[in-house]
PDB file of C-alpha atoms in Angstrom:
ATOM      1  CA  MET O   1     -31.888  65.466  22.319  1.00 40.00           C
ATOM      2  CA  PRO O   2     -32.592  65.258  18.598  1.00 45.00           C
ATOM      3  CA  GLY O   3     -31.447  62.098  16.866  1.00 44.00           C
ATOM      4  CA  PHE O   4     -29.705  61.589  13.583  1.00 42.00           C
ATOM      5  CA  ARG O   5     -31.232  62.985  10.402  1.00 45.00           C
ATOM      6  CA  ALA O   6     -32.996  60.514   8.129  1.00 41.00           C
ATOM      7  CA  LYS O   7     -30.011  60.110   5.823  1.00 66.00           C
ATOM      8  CA  GLU O   8     -27.768  59.149   8.731  1.00 80.00           C
ATOM      9  CA  SER O   9     -27.440  55.646  10.129  1.00 90.00           C
ATOM     10  CA  SER O  10     -28.506  54.792  13.679  1.00 95.00           C
ATOM     11  CA  PRO O  11     -25.782  52.913  15.588  1.00 97.00           C
ATOM     12  CA  VAL O  12     -26.091  49.299  16.639  1.00 98.00           C
ATOM     13  CA  PHE O  13     -23.332  48.416  19.088  1.00 98.00           C
ATOM     14  CA  ILE O  14     -22.424  44.733  19.288  1.00 98.00           C
ATOM     15  CA  GLY O  15     -20.305  43.555  22.194  1.00 97.00           C
ATOM     16  CA  GLY O  16     -19.554  40.848  24.680  1.00 95.00           C
ATOM     17  CA  THR O  17     -16.675  39.317  26.550  1.00 90.00           C
ATOM     18  CA  GLY O  18     -14.353  39.038  23.573  1.00 86.00           C
ATOM     19  CA  ARG O  19     -13.937  35.785  21.631  1.00 91.00           C
ATOM     20  CA  SER O  20     -17.714  35.518  21.875  1.00 93.00           C
ATOM     21  CA  GLY O  21     -18.710  36.043  18.227  1.00 93.00           C
ATOM     22  CA  THR O  22     -19.021  39.808  17.807  1.00 95.00           C
ATOM     23  CA  THR O  23     -17.253  39.786  14.431  1.00 92.00           C
ATOM     24  CA  VAL O  24     -19.341  36.880  13.143  1.00 92.00           C
ATOM     25  CA  LEU O  25     -22.543  38.676  14.106  1.00 95.00           C
ATOM     26  CA  GLY O  26     -21.337  41.896  12.496  1.00 94.00           C
ATOM     27  CA  ASP O  27     -20.599  40.054   9.256  1.00 93.00           C
ATOM     28  CA  LEU O  28     -24.044  38.448   9.292  1.00 94.00           C
ATOM     29  CA  LEU O  29     -25.816  41.762   9.833  1.00 95.00           C
ATOM     30  CA  ASN O  30     -23.794  43.319   7.040  1.00 94.00           C
ATOM     31  CA  GLU O  31     -25.612  41.021   4.596  1.00 94.00           C
ATOM     32  CA  HIS O  32     -28.847  42.913   5.263  1.00 95.00           C
ATOM     33  CA  SER O  33     -29.554  45.798   2.892  1.00 94.00           C
ATOM     34  CA  GLN O  34     -30.471  48.137   5.753  1.00 95.00           C
ATOM     35  CA  VAL O  35     -27.303  47.479   7.789  1.00 96.00           C
ATOM     36  CA  ARG O  36     -23.769  48.694   7.199  1.00 95.00           C
ATOM     37  CA  THR O  37     -21.077  47.159   9.379  1.00 94.00           C
ATOM     38  CA  SER O  38     -18.228  49.533  10.121  1.00 94.00           C
ATOM     39  CA  ASN O  39     -15.003  49.277   8.138  1.00 91.00           C
ATOM     40  CA  PRO O  40     -12.982  48.075  10.001  1.00 93.00           C
ATOM     41  CA  THR O  41     -15.592  46.140  11.949  1.00 92.00           C
ATOM     42  CA  GLU O  42     -13.919  47.294  15.195  1.00 94.00           C
ATOM     43  CA  ILE O  43     -13.056  50.994  15.022  1.00 95.00           C
ATOM     44  CA  LYS O  44     -11.578  50.652  18.536  1.00 93.00           C
ATOM     45  CA  PHE O  45     -11.228  54.386  19.177  1.00 96.00           C
ATOM     46  CA  LEU O  46     -14.680  54.730  20.711  1.00 96.00           C
ATOM     47  CA  ALA O  47     -15.110  52.105  23.449  1.00 95.00           C
ATOM     48  CA  ASN O  48     -11.610  51.255  24.558  1.00 93.00           C
ATOM     49  CA  ARG O  49      -9.428  52.609  27.334  1.00 92.00           C
ATOM     50  CA  GLY O  50      -8.168  56.053  26.384  1.00 94.00           C
ATOM     51  CA  GLY O  51     -10.710  56.269  23.562  1.00 96.00           C
ATOM     52  CA  PHE O  52     -13.187  58.958  22.577  1.00 97.00           C
ATOM     53  CA  LEU O  53     -15.676  58.146  25.338  1.00 96.00           C
ATOM     54  CA  ASP O  54     -12.924  58.725  27.888  1.00 95.00           C
ATOM     55  CA  VAL O  55     -12.239  62.115  26.275  1.00 95.00           C
ATOM     56  CA  VAL O  56     -15.890  63.112  26.614  1.00 93.00           C
ATOM     57  CA  PHE O  57     -16.746  61.597  30.009  1.00 92.00           C
ATOM     58  CA  GLY O  58     -13.396  61.012  31.723  1.00 90.00           C
ATOM     59  CA  SER O  59     -11.736  57.670  32.380  1.00 88.00           C
ATOM     60  CA  MET O  60     -13.888  54.855  33.722  1.00 80.00           C
ATOM     61  CA  SER O  61     -12.029  55.058  37.047  1.00 76.00           C
ATOM     62  CA  SER O  62     -12.291  58.839  37.448  1.00 67.00           C
ATOM     63  CA  GLN O  63     -15.889  58.846  38.773  1.00 56.00           C
ATOM     64  CA  ILE O  64     -16.462  62.220  37.074  1.00 58.00           C
ATOM     65  CA  GLU O  65     -20.024  61.292  36.154  1.00 59.00           C
ATOM     66  CA  ASN O  66     -20.944  60.403  39.747  1.00 58.00           C
ATOM     67  CA  ARG O  67     -19.432  63.331  41.625  1.00 56.00           C
ATOM     68  CA  GLU O  68     -21.579  65.884  43.434  1.00 64.00           C
ATOM     69  CA  LYS O  69     -22.673  68.837  41.307  1.00 68.00           C
ATOM     70  CA  ILE O  70     -21.630  72.363  42.258  1.00 62.00           C
ATOM     71  CA  SER O  71     -24.222  75.137  42.194  1.00 66.00           C
ATOM     72  CA  ILE O  72     -23.426  78.090  39.944  1.00 62.00           C
ATOM     73  CA  PHE O  73     -24.160  80.267  42.993  1.00 64.00           C
ATOM     74  CA  HIS O  74     -20.827  79.043  44.390  1.00 65.00           C
ATOM     75  CA  TYR O  75     -19.250  80.817  41.461  1.00 64.00           C
ATOM     76  CA  ARG O  76     -15.577  80.597  42.375  1.00 71.00           C
ATOM     77  CA  THR O  77     -15.700  76.866  43.096  1.00 70.00           C
ATOM     78  CA  TYR O  78     -17.884  76.293  40.035  1.00 65.00           C
ATOM     79  CA  ARG O  79     -15.480  78.185  37.771  1.00 72.00           C
ATOM     80  CA  GLN O  80     -12.470  76.326  39.156  1.00 79.00           C
ATOM     81  CA  ARG O  81     -14.113  73.001  38.352  1.00 69.00           C
ATOM     82  CA  VAL O  82     -15.039  74.132  34.821  1.00 73.00           C
ATOM     83  CA  GLN O  83     -11.469  75.227  34.147  1.00 81.00           C
ATOM     84  CA  GLN O  84     -10.042  72.038  35.630  1.00 84.00           C
ATOM     85  CA  ASP O  85     -12.430  69.878  33.596  1.00 81.00           C
ATOM     86  CA  LEU O  86     -11.461  71.723  30.411  1.00 83.00           C
ATOM     87  CA  LEU O  87      -7.754  71.232  31.105  1.00 89.00           C
ATOM     88  CA  HIS O  88      -8.250  67.511  31.751  1.00 89.00           C
ATOM     89  CA  ARG O  89     -10.446  67.111  28.669  1.00 91.00           C
ATOM     90  CA  ARG O  90      -7.785  68.806  26.547  1.00 93.00           C
ATOM     91  CA  GLN O  91      -5.122  66.481  27.939  1.00 94.00           C
ATOM     92  CA  ARG O  92      -7.298  63.438  27.282  1.00 94.00           C
ATOM     93  CA  PHE O  93      -7.957  64.611  23.731  1.00 96.00           C
ATOM     94  CA  ASP O  94      -4.239  65.076  23.007  1.00 97.00           C
ATOM     95  CA  GLU O  95      -3.543  61.546  24.241  1.00 96.00           C
ATOM     96  CA  PHE O  96      -6.488  60.213  22.229  1.00 97.00           C
ATOM     97  CA  ASN O  97      -5.345  62.017  19.085  1.00 98.00           C
ATOM     98  CA  ASN O  98      -1.903  60.421  19.399  1.00 97.00           C
ATOM     99  CA  LYS O  99      -3.465  56.978  19.770  1.00 97.00           C
ATOM    100  CA  ILE O 100      -5.542  57.501  16.626  1.00 97.00           C
ATOM    101  CA  TRP O 101      -2.417  57.848  14.480  1.00 97.00           C
ATOM    102  CA  GLU O 102       0.021  55.671  16.422  1.00 95.00           C
ATOM    103  CA  ARG O 103      -2.250  52.750  17.356  1.00 94.00           C
ATOM    104  CA  TRP O 104      -5.560  52.730  15.492  1.00 95.00           C
ATOM    105  CA  TRP O 105      -4.910  54.271  12.072  1.00 96.00           C
ATOM    106  CA  GLU O 106      -2.950  51.332  10.667  1.00 92.00           C
ATOM    107  CA  ILE O 107      -2.995  47.943  12.362  1.00 86.00           C
ATOM    108  CA  ASP O 108      -0.802  45.121  11.125  1.00 77.00           C
ATOM    109  CA  GLY O 109      -3.057  42.175  11.811  1.00 73.00           C
ATOM    110  CA  PRO O 110      -5.977  40.102  10.539  1.00 70.00           C
ATOM    111  CA  ALA O 111      -9.638  40.986  11.137  1.00 65.00           C
ATOM    112  CA  PRO O 112     -11.005  42.080  13.508  1.00 62.00           C
ATOM    113  CA  HIS O 113      -7.743  43.635  14.745  1.00 69.00           C
ATOM    114  CA  GLY O 114      -6.777  45.047  11.360  1.00 74.00           C
ATOM    115  CA  PRO O 115      -6.456  46.748   9.040  1.00 86.00           C
ATOM    116  CA  GLY O 116      -7.160  49.934  10.968  1.00 94.00           C
ATOM    117  CA  LEU O 117      -9.179  53.099  10.496  1.00 96.00           C
ATOM    118  CA  HIS O 118      -7.532  53.880   7.150  1.00 95.00           C
ATOM    119  CA  ALA O 119      -9.671  51.145   5.571  1.00 93.00           C
ATOM    120  CA  GLY O 120     -12.850  53.115   6.176  1.00 95.00           C
ATOM    121  CA  ILE O 121     -12.091  56.840   6.059  1.00 96.00           C
ATOM    122  CA  GLU O 122      -9.718  59.172   4.215  1.00 97.00           C
ATOM    123  CA  LYS O 123      -6.907  60.548   6.353  1.00 97.00           C
ATOM    124  CA  LYS O 124      -7.656  64.165   5.420  1.00 98.00           C
ATOM    125  CA  ASP O 125     -11.288  63.728   6.441  1.00 97.00           C
ATOM    126  CA  LEU O 126     -10.410  62.258   9.825  1.00 98.00           C
ATOM    127  CA  GLN O 127      -7.812  64.973  10.408  1.00 98.00           C
ATOM    128  CA  ARG O 128     -10.396  67.643   9.595  1.00 98.00           C
ATOM    129  CA  ILE O 129     -13.118  66.413  11.947  1.00 98.00           C
ATOM    130  CA  LEU O 130     -10.580  65.837  14.737  1.00 98.00           C
ATOM    131  CA  SER O 131      -9.390  69.415  14.291  1.00 97.00           C
ATOM    132  CA  GLU O 132     -12.965  70.707  14.330  1.00 96.00           C
ATOM    133  CA  TYR O 133     -13.690  68.821  17.536  1.00 96.00           C
ATOM    134  CA  SER O 134     -10.467  70.063  19.125  1.00 95.00           C
ATOM    135  CA  HIS O 135     -11.455  73.669  18.449  1.00 92.00           C
ATOM    136  CA  SER O 136     -14.926  73.162  19.901  1.00 92.00           C
ATOM    137  CA  ILE O 137     -13.864  71.261  23.008  1.00 88.00           C
ATOM    138  CA  LYS O 138     -14.302  74.244  25.329  1.00 81.00           C
ATOM    139  CA  LYS O 139     -18.095  74.308  25.405  1.00 80.00           C
ATOM    140  CA  ARG O 140     -20.931  71.770  25.333  1.00 86.00           C
ATOM    141  CA  PRO O 141     -18.716  68.674  25.049  1.00 86.00           C
ATOM    142  CA  LEU O 142     -21.580  66.219  24.487  1.00 91.00           C
ATOM    143  CA  LYS O 143     -23.078  68.254  21.640  1.00 94.00           C
ATOM    144  CA  HIS O 144     -19.750  68.512  19.816  1.00 95.00           C
ATOM    145  CA  ALA O 145     -18.904  64.864  20.528  1.00 96.00           C
ATOM    146  CA  ARG O 146     -22.149  63.890  18.772  1.00 96.00           C
ATOM    147  CA  LYS O 147     -21.265  66.147  15.868  1.00 95.00           C
ATOM    148  CA  PHE O 148     -17.851  64.502  15.552  1.00 97.00           C
ATOM    149  CA  MET O 149     -19.320  61.002  15.524  1.00 96.00           C
ATOM    150  CA  ARG O 150     -22.081  61.960  13.046  1.00 95.00           C
ATOM    151  CA  SER O 151     -19.385  63.272  10.729  1.00 95.00           C
ATOM    152  CA  PHE O 152     -17.328  60.101  11.161  1.00 96.00           C
ATOM    153  CA  LEU O 153     -20.272  57.868  10.252  1.00 94.00           C
ATOM    154  CA  LEU O 154     -21.134  59.904   7.166  1.00 93.00           C
ATOM    155  CA  LEU O 155     -17.521  60.005   5.969  1.00 94.00           C
ATOM    156  CA  GLN O 156     -16.918  56.260   6.077  1.00 93.00           C
ATOM    157  CA  LYS O 157     -16.136  55.085   2.558  1.00 90.00           C
ATOM    158  CA  ASN O 158     -18.868  52.467   2.322  1.00 81.00           C
ATOM    159  CA  HIS O 159     -21.672  54.749   3.539  1.00 82.00           C
ATOM    160  CA  LYS O 160     -24.812  54.356   1.399  1.00 86.00           C
ATOM    161  CA  GLU O 161     -27.405  55.844   3.747  1.00 86.00           C
ATOM    162  CA  GLU O 162     -28.320  52.493   5.313  1.00 93.00           C
ATOM    163  CA  LYS O 163     -30.729  52.678   8.236  1.00 94.00           C
ATOM    164  CA  TYR O 164     -28.282  51.093  10.718  1.00 96.00           C
ATOM    165  CA  TRP O 165     -24.530  51.207  11.318  1.00 96.00           C
ATOM    166  CA  ALA O 166     -23.125  48.229  13.257  1.00 97.00           C
ATOM    167  CA  GLU O 167     -19.860  48.277  15.211  1.00 97.00           C
ATOM    168  CA  THR O 168     -18.334  45.250  16.929  1.00 96.00           C
ATOM    169  CA  THR O 169     -15.732  46.333  19.504  1.00 95.00           C
ATOM    170  CA  PRO O 170     -16.269  43.833  22.382  1.00 95.00           C
ATOM    171  CA  MET O 171     -16.013  46.574  25.050  1.00 96.00           C
ATOM    172  CA  ASN O 172     -19.136  48.270  23.645  1.00 97.00           C
ATOM    173  CA  ILE O 173     -21.290  46.663  26.316  1.00 98.00           C
ATOM    174  CA  SER O 174     -19.045  47.659  29.217  1.00 96.00           C
ATOM    175  CA  TYR O 175     -19.277  51.223  27.855  1.00 97.00           C
ATOM    176  CA  SER O 176     -22.977  50.981  26.963  1.00 97.00           C
ATOM    177  CA  HIS O 177     -24.059  53.481  29.642  1.00 96.00           C
ATOM    178  CA  ARG O 178     -21.834  56.083  27.979  1.00 96.00           C
ATOM    179  CA  LEU O 179     -22.654  55.114  24.422  1.00 98.00           C
ATOM    180  CA  ALA O 180     -26.346  55.545  25.280  1.00 97.00           C
ATOM    181  CA  LYS O 181     -25.645  59.125  26.387  1.00 95.00           C
ATOM    182  CA  LEU O 182     -23.700  59.909  23.231  1.00 96.00           C
ATOM    183  CA  PHE O 183     -26.211  58.142  20.948  1.00 97.00           C
ATOM    184  CA  PRO O 184     -29.672  58.293  22.585  1.00 96.00           C
ATOM    185  CA  GLU O 185     -31.154  56.311  19.679  1.00 96.00           C
ATOM    186  CA  ALA O 186     -28.512  53.544  19.762  1.00 97.00           C
ATOM    187  CA  LYS O 187     -29.367  49.872  20.126  1.00 98.00           C
ATOM    188  CA  PHE O 188     -27.178  47.207  21.698  1.00 98.00           C
ATOM    189  CA  ILE O 189     -26.677  43.539  20.904  1.00 98.00           C
ATOM    190  CA  VAL O 190     -24.991  41.445  23.585  1.00 98.00           C
ATOM    191  CA  ILE O 191     -23.583  38.222  22.211  1.00 97.00           C
ATOM    192  CA  ARG O 192     -22.892  35.453  24.692  1.00 96.00           C
ATOM    193  CA  ARG O 193     -20.897  32.261  24.238  1.00 95.00           C
ATOM    194  CA  ASP O 194     -20.338  29.282  26.501  1.00 95.00           C
ATOM    195  CA  PRO O 195     -17.672  30.571  28.952  1.00 94.00           C
ATOM    196  CA  ARG O 196     -15.681  27.357  28.562  1.00 94.00           C
ATOM    197  CA  ASP O 197     -15.337  28.007  24.832  1.00 94.00           C
ATOM    198  CA  VAL O 198     -14.448  31.656  25.442  1.00 95.00           C
ATOM    199  CA  ILE O 199     -11.693  30.709  27.889  1.00 94.00           C
ATOM    200  CA  ALA O 200     -10.347  27.978  25.592  1.00 94.00           C
ATOM    201  CA  SER O 201     -10.129  30.539  22.795  1.00 92.00           C
ATOM    202  CA  LEU O 202      -8.530  33.160  25.047  1.00 90.00           C
ATOM    203  CA  LEU O 203      -5.770  30.765  26.085  1.00 93.00           C
ATOM    204  CA  THR O 204      -4.580  30.618  22.463  1.00 91.00           C
ATOM    205  CA  LYS O 205      -3.949  34.386  22.415  1.00 86.00           C
ATOM    206  CA  ASP O 206      -0.924  36.300  23.642  1.00 83.00           C
ATOM    207  CA  TRP O 207      -2.988  39.176  25.102  1.00 83.00           C
ATOM    208  CA  GLY O 208      -5.347  37.319  27.448  1.00 84.00           C
ATOM    209  CA  PRO O 209      -5.227  35.068  30.536  1.00 91.00           C
ATOM    210  CA  ASN O 210      -2.584  32.356  30.676  1.00 92.00           C
ATOM    211  CA  THR O 211      -4.395  29.725  32.737  1.00 95.00           C
ATOM    212  CA  PRO O 212      -7.999  28.462  32.981  1.00 95.00           C
ATOM    213  CA  LEU O 213      -8.321  29.977  36.470  1.00 96.00           C
ATOM    214  CA  GLU O 214      -7.200  33.362  35.192  1.00 95.00           C
ATOM    215  CA  GLY O 215      -9.698  32.921  32.367  1.00 94.00           C
ATOM    216  CA  ILE O 216     -12.555  32.390  34.840  1.00 95.00           C
ATOM    217  CA  GLU O 217     -11.570  35.532  36.756  1.00 95.00           C
ATOM    218  CA  TRP O 218     -11.232  37.499  33.504  1.00 94.00           C
ATOM    219  CA  ILE O 219     -14.624  36.508  32.141  1.00 94.00           C
ATOM    220  CA  GLU O 220     -16.338  37.106  35.499  1.00 95.00           C
ATOM    221  CA  ALA O 221     -14.946  40.649  35.624  1.00 94.00           C
ATOM    222  CA  ARG O 222     -16.111  41.358  32.075  1.00 94.00           C
ATOM    223  CA  LEU O 223     -19.604  39.987  32.669  1.00 95.00           C
ATOM    224  CA  ARG O 224     -19.991  42.056  35.828  1.00 96.00           C
ATOM    225  CA  SER O 225     -18.782  45.176  34.012  1.00 95.00           C
ATOM    226  CA  ASP O 226     -21.208  44.545  31.149  1.00 97.00           C
ATOM    227  CA  ASN O 227     -24.176  44.001  33.472  1.00 97.00           C
ATOM    228  CA  ASP O 228     -23.397  47.107  35.544  1.00 96.00           C
ATOM    229  CA  ALA O 229     -23.263  49.303  32.434  1.00 96.00           C
ATOM    230  CA  LEU O 230     -26.452  47.856  30.921  1.00 97.00           C
ATOM    231  CA  ARG O 231     -28.473  48.938  33.955  1.00 96.00           C
ATOM    232  CA  ALA O 232     -28.404  52.469  32.549  1.00 95.00           C
ATOM    233  CA  VAL O 233     -29.715  51.394  29.126  1.00 98.00           C
ATOM    234  CA  GLU O 234     -33.421  51.100  28.346  1.00 97.00           C
ATOM    235  CA  PRO O 235     -34.266  47.365  28.237  1.00 97.00           C
ATOM    236  CA  ASN O 236     -36.107  47.724  24.914  1.00 97.00           C
ATOM    237  CA  LYS O 237     -32.853  48.825  23.298  1.00 98.00           C
ATOM    238  CA  VAL O 238     -30.931  45.693  24.315  1.00 98.00           C
ATOM    239  CA  LEU O 239     -30.991  42.303  22.583  1.00 98.00           C
ATOM    240  CA  ILE O 240     -29.115  39.292  23.987  1.00 97.00           C
ATOM    241  CA  ILE O 241     -28.060  36.571  21.541  1.00 96.00           C
ATOM    242  CA  HIS O 242     -26.260  33.314  22.289  1.00 95.00           C
ATOM    243  CA  LEU O 243     -23.683  32.338  19.695  1.00 94.00           C
ATOM    244  CA  GLU O 244     -24.714  28.682  19.900  1.00 92.00           C
ATOM    245  CA  ASN O 245     -28.205  29.643  18.670  1.00 91.00           C
ATOM    246  CA  LEU O 246     -26.694  30.960  15.426  1.00 87.00           C
ATOM    247  CA  VAL O 247     -25.207  27.567  14.615  1.00 78.00           C
ATOM    248  CA  THR O 248     -27.327  25.173  12.564  1.00 63.00           C
ATOM    249  CA  SER O 249     -26.719  21.484  12.165  1.00 47.00           C
TER     250      SER O 249
END
């Protein structure tokens, strides 16, 4: 598949377990003249449950990608699956579109949770490209998904034709196998932090585990999910960084 044109930025997806330093790394990369970190640094709508990748590929639990293919010679069965897939994709898009405006457009919270997509793109522009994608959803979903994301990157307010565009949603690594399909030229940075520090940080939040034992189970599940997804990504496109190595005395 052809990549982005020269004036477009190639994605760099930063992720990890959460509370591992993704935002810090995104801010550091943003200081480089060839890197533009997304505004907001976590756009959230791409690699989160019910996000755009779930619209394109199905939910992570649906196993759509791994099911047995049907030959076009079994035309009736093949057509039934195509129609069913289209119906489900339309339903997923409608749910995703609602989340854009109800959950991700404006977020009342500090970085990286806020301020929401409105900080980086005009509402009319986002409405337009969502409408264009909705009308093209019937055929070649991957092609039109790429077109939607190319448009989103170019329409971000701080776009100055930098070589790289960095995005810091922690779940990027758990979704890396799908992001690599959507962006064949994408690179991935996995940031790791001492699990004890991650768990200690998580316990201060109202959305994570409530006890150290729950924290261990939570971080184990995330690490396994990350490693499983990364198996589908070319090793030369993955860089692993430890947060502690970024700290100088």
